[in-house]
Amino acid sequence: MEAQPVDSQPGKNNRTVVIVAIVIVVLLCCCIVLAVAAFFGLKSFQANHLLQPNVPTLVPGSGVGNPPQGGLTDNILRNDTWQYVSAAASAFSCNGDGSQSSIDVTQQPDSGGVWVERWTVACQGGGEEAFDVTFTPSSGGGTDFVIKHVQ
């Protein structure tokens, strides 16, 4: 009897398919992580940097001059706050003059470290606009503030 060769098909190599599947899953996971991080980053930014609804949201300008003196903030926080307060004042047609403006503490820090200051912006054309600024220690460090126009 003569031996006939057996047609043997080697088992399919699924290694390439498995590697491609793993790469796709890893890329999808990375995309999900980035999307979640972007979502929470945006929410955090909005919560910490937007003004009260009754004051138009404006981009703080540069070159608004030095902030007024006073209050409980350090120079950095006072300057940051002045950028937003002067931008809010401009929504009321008030080009603020920091050297003529004033800051008065209207509520001393409470047990949570929250305090309120009244920023009275002297307008260069005359008149003034007042804003209550609430300062709150941030859970991530630093201090958050919220600006509300006083009518």
Short mmCIF file of C-alpha atoms in Angstrom, two decimals:
data_model
loop_
_atom_site.label_atom_id
_atom_site.label_comp_id
_atom_site.label_asym_id
_atom_site.label_seq_id
_atom_site.Cartn_x
_atom_site.Cartn_y
_atom_site.Cartn_z
CA MET A 1 0.00 0.00 0.00
CA GLU A 2 1.19 3.33 -0.94
CA ALA A 3 1.00 6.14 1.61
CA GLN A 4 -0.83 9.15 0.37
CA PRO A 5 0.16 12.54 1.70
CA VAL A 6 -2.43 13.97 4.07
CA ASP A 7 -3.51 17.46 3.25
CA SER A 8 -2.99 19.13 6.56
CA GLN A 9 -3.98 22.72 7.08
CA PRO A 10 -2.08 24.36 9.83
CA GLY A 11 -4.30 25.87 12.56
CA LYS A 12 -5.19 29.46 11.89
CA ASN A 13 -2.95 31.87 13.67
CA ASN A 14 -5.22 34.24 15.58
CA ARG A 15 -2.37 36.12 17.16
CA THR A 16 -2.64 39.09 14.76
CA VAL A 17 -6.39 39.41 15.30
CA VAL A 18 -5.96 39.29 19.08
CA ILE A 19 -3.23 41.95 19.03
CA VAL A 20 -5.32 44.26 16.84
CA ALA A 21 -8.32 43.77 19.14
CA ILE A 22 -6.24 44.58 22.23
CA VAL A 23 -4.82 47.74 20.60
CA ILE A 24 -8.33 48.91 19.68
CA VAL A 25 -9.61 48.31 23.22
CA VAL A 26 -6.65 50.20 24.73
CA LEU A 27 -7.18 53.16 22.37
CA LEU A 28 -10.89 53.28 23.19
CA CYS A 29 -10.11 53.26 26.91
CA CYS A 30 -7.66 56.15 26.44
CA CYS A 31 -10.30 58.13 24.53
CA ILE A 32 -12.85 57.56 27.30
CA VAL A 33 -10.37 58.63 29.99
CA LEU A 34 -9.51 61.81 28.06
CA ALA A 35 -13.19 62.63 27.49
CA VAL A 36 -13.99 62.20 31.20
CA ALA A 37 -10.97 64.31 32.21
CA ALA A 38 -11.96 67.07 29.77
CA PHE A 39 -15.55 67.04 31.06
CA PHE A 40 -14.55 67.37 34.71
CA GLY A 41 -11.85 69.92 33.88
CA LEU A 42 -14.42 72.10 32.13
CA LYS A 43 -16.88 71.76 35.02
CA SER A 44 -14.17 72.70 37.50
CA PHE A 45 -13.16 75.73 35.42
CA GLN A 46 -16.77 76.89 35.12
CA ALA A 47 -17.39 76.47 38.84
CA ASN A 48 -14.28 78.41 39.81
CA HIS A 49 -14.08 81.18 37.23
CA LEU A 50 -17.52 82.28 36.07
CA LEU A 51 -19.32 85.30 37.45
CA GLN A 52 -22.80 85.34 38.97
CA PRO A 53 -25.63 85.20 36.38
CA ASN A 54 -26.65 88.84 36.95
CA VAL A 55 -23.18 90.05 35.95
CA PRO A 56 -22.25 89.44 32.31
CA THR A 57 -19.49 86.91 31.85
CA LEU A 58 -16.52 88.74 30.39
CA VAL A 59 -12.97 87.85 29.64
CA PRO A 60 -10.77 89.84 31.99
CA GLY A 61 -8.62 92.30 30.15
CA SER A 62 -5.00 93.03 30.56
CA GLY A 63 -3.77 96.53 31.09
CA VAL A 64 -6.58 97.53 33.48
CA GLY A 65 -4.07 99.04 35.83
CA ASN A 66 -3.21 98.23 39.39
CA PRO A 67 -5.92 97.02 41.74
CA PRO A 68 -7.15 99.11 44.66
CA GLN A 69 -5.53 98.55 48.04
CA GLY A 70 -7.21 96.96 51.02
CA GLY A 71 -9.08 93.81 51.79
CA LEU A 72 -7.77 90.51 53.10
CA THR A 73 -6.25 89.11 49.90
CA ASP A 74 -2.59 88.94 49.00
CA ASN A 75 -1.26 90.91 46.03
CA ILE A 76 -1.68 88.01 43.58
CA LEU A 77 -5.31 87.27 44.47
CA ARG A 78 -6.13 90.99 44.61
CA ASN A 79 -4.71 91.46 41.10
CA ASP A 80 -6.59 88.40 39.76
CA THR A 81 -9.83 89.61 41.33
CA TRP A 82 -9.31 93.13 39.95
CA GLN A 83 -9.07 91.70 36.42
CA TYR A 84 -12.58 90.27 36.77
CA VAL A 85 -14.10 93.14 38.78
CA SER A 86 -12.86 95.70 36.25
CA ALA A 87 -14.22 93.55 33.40
CA ALA A 88 -17.59 93.35 35.18
CA ALA A 89 -17.55 97.14 35.72
CA SER A 90 -16.95 97.68 32.02
CA ALA A 91 -20.28 95.91 31.36
CA PHE A 92 -21.87 98.88 33.13
CA SER A 93 -19.90 101.38 31.01
CA CYS A 94 -17.46 101.96 33.83
CA ASN A 95 -13.77 102.06 32.96
CA GLY A 96 -12.37 101.36 36.43
CA ASP A 97 -9.57 103.35 38.01
CA GLY A 98 -7.87 101.15 40.60
CA SER A 99 -6.06 104.03 42.29
CA GLN A 100 -9.40 105.71 43.10
CA SER A 101 -11.34 102.51 43.87
CA SER A 102 -11.71 100.94 47.30
CA ILE A 103 -12.04 97.57 48.99
CA ASP A 104 -13.91 97.16 52.29
CA VAL A 105 -14.27 93.90 54.21
CA THR A 106 -18.01 93.48 54.84
CA GLN A 107 -17.85 89.99 56.38
CA GLN A 108 -14.84 88.68 58.27
CA PRO A 109 -13.74 85.10 57.58
CA ASP A 110 -16.10 82.54 59.09
CA SER A 111 -15.14 79.11 60.46
CA GLY A 112 -14.84 77.79 56.87
CA GLY A 113 -12.56 80.68 55.87
CA VAL A 114 -15.21 82.39 53.69
CA TRP A 115 -15.26 86.19 53.70
CA VAL A 116 -16.90 89.00 51.69
CA GLU A 117 -15.46 92.28 50.45
CA ARG A 118 -17.20 95.23 48.79
CA TRP A 119 -15.19 96.45 45.81
CA THR A 120 -16.30 99.97 44.88
CA VAL A 121 -14.95 100.77 41.43
CA ALA A 122 -14.37 104.46 40.67
CA CYS A 123 -15.24 105.05 37.02
CA GLN A 124 -12.83 107.24 35.08
CA GLY A 125 -15.71 109.28 33.66
CA GLY A 126 -17.21 109.82 37.11
CA GLY A 127 -19.53 107.72 39.21
CA GLU A 128 -18.89 104.29 40.63
CA GLU A 129 -20.04 100.68 40.52
CA ALA A 130 -20.01 98.39 43.56
CA PHE A 131 -19.47 94.64 43.63
CA ASP A 132 -19.62 92.18 46.50
CA VAL A 133 -16.87 89.59 46.15
CA THR A 134 -17.17 86.36 48.13
CA PHE A 135 -13.87 84.56 48.71
CA THR A 136 -13.91 80.84 49.49
CA PRO A 137 -10.91 78.60 50.18
CA SER A 138 -10.69 76.07 47.34
CA SER A 139 -10.62 72.36 48.07
CA GLY A 140 -7.74 72.08 45.60
CA GLY A 141 -5.76 74.86 47.26
CA GLY A 142 -5.91 78.58 46.61
CA THR A 143 -9.02 80.72 46.85
CA ASP A 144 -12.10 80.92 44.65
CA PHE A 145 -14.13 84.10 44.31
CA VAL A 146 -17.59 85.02 43.09
CA ILE A 147 -18.50 88.55 42.00
CA LYS A 148 -22.00 90.01 42.39
CA HIS A 149 -23.00 93.51 41.23
CA VAL A 150 -24.55 95.61 43.98
CA GLN A 151 -27.58 97.49 42.70
#
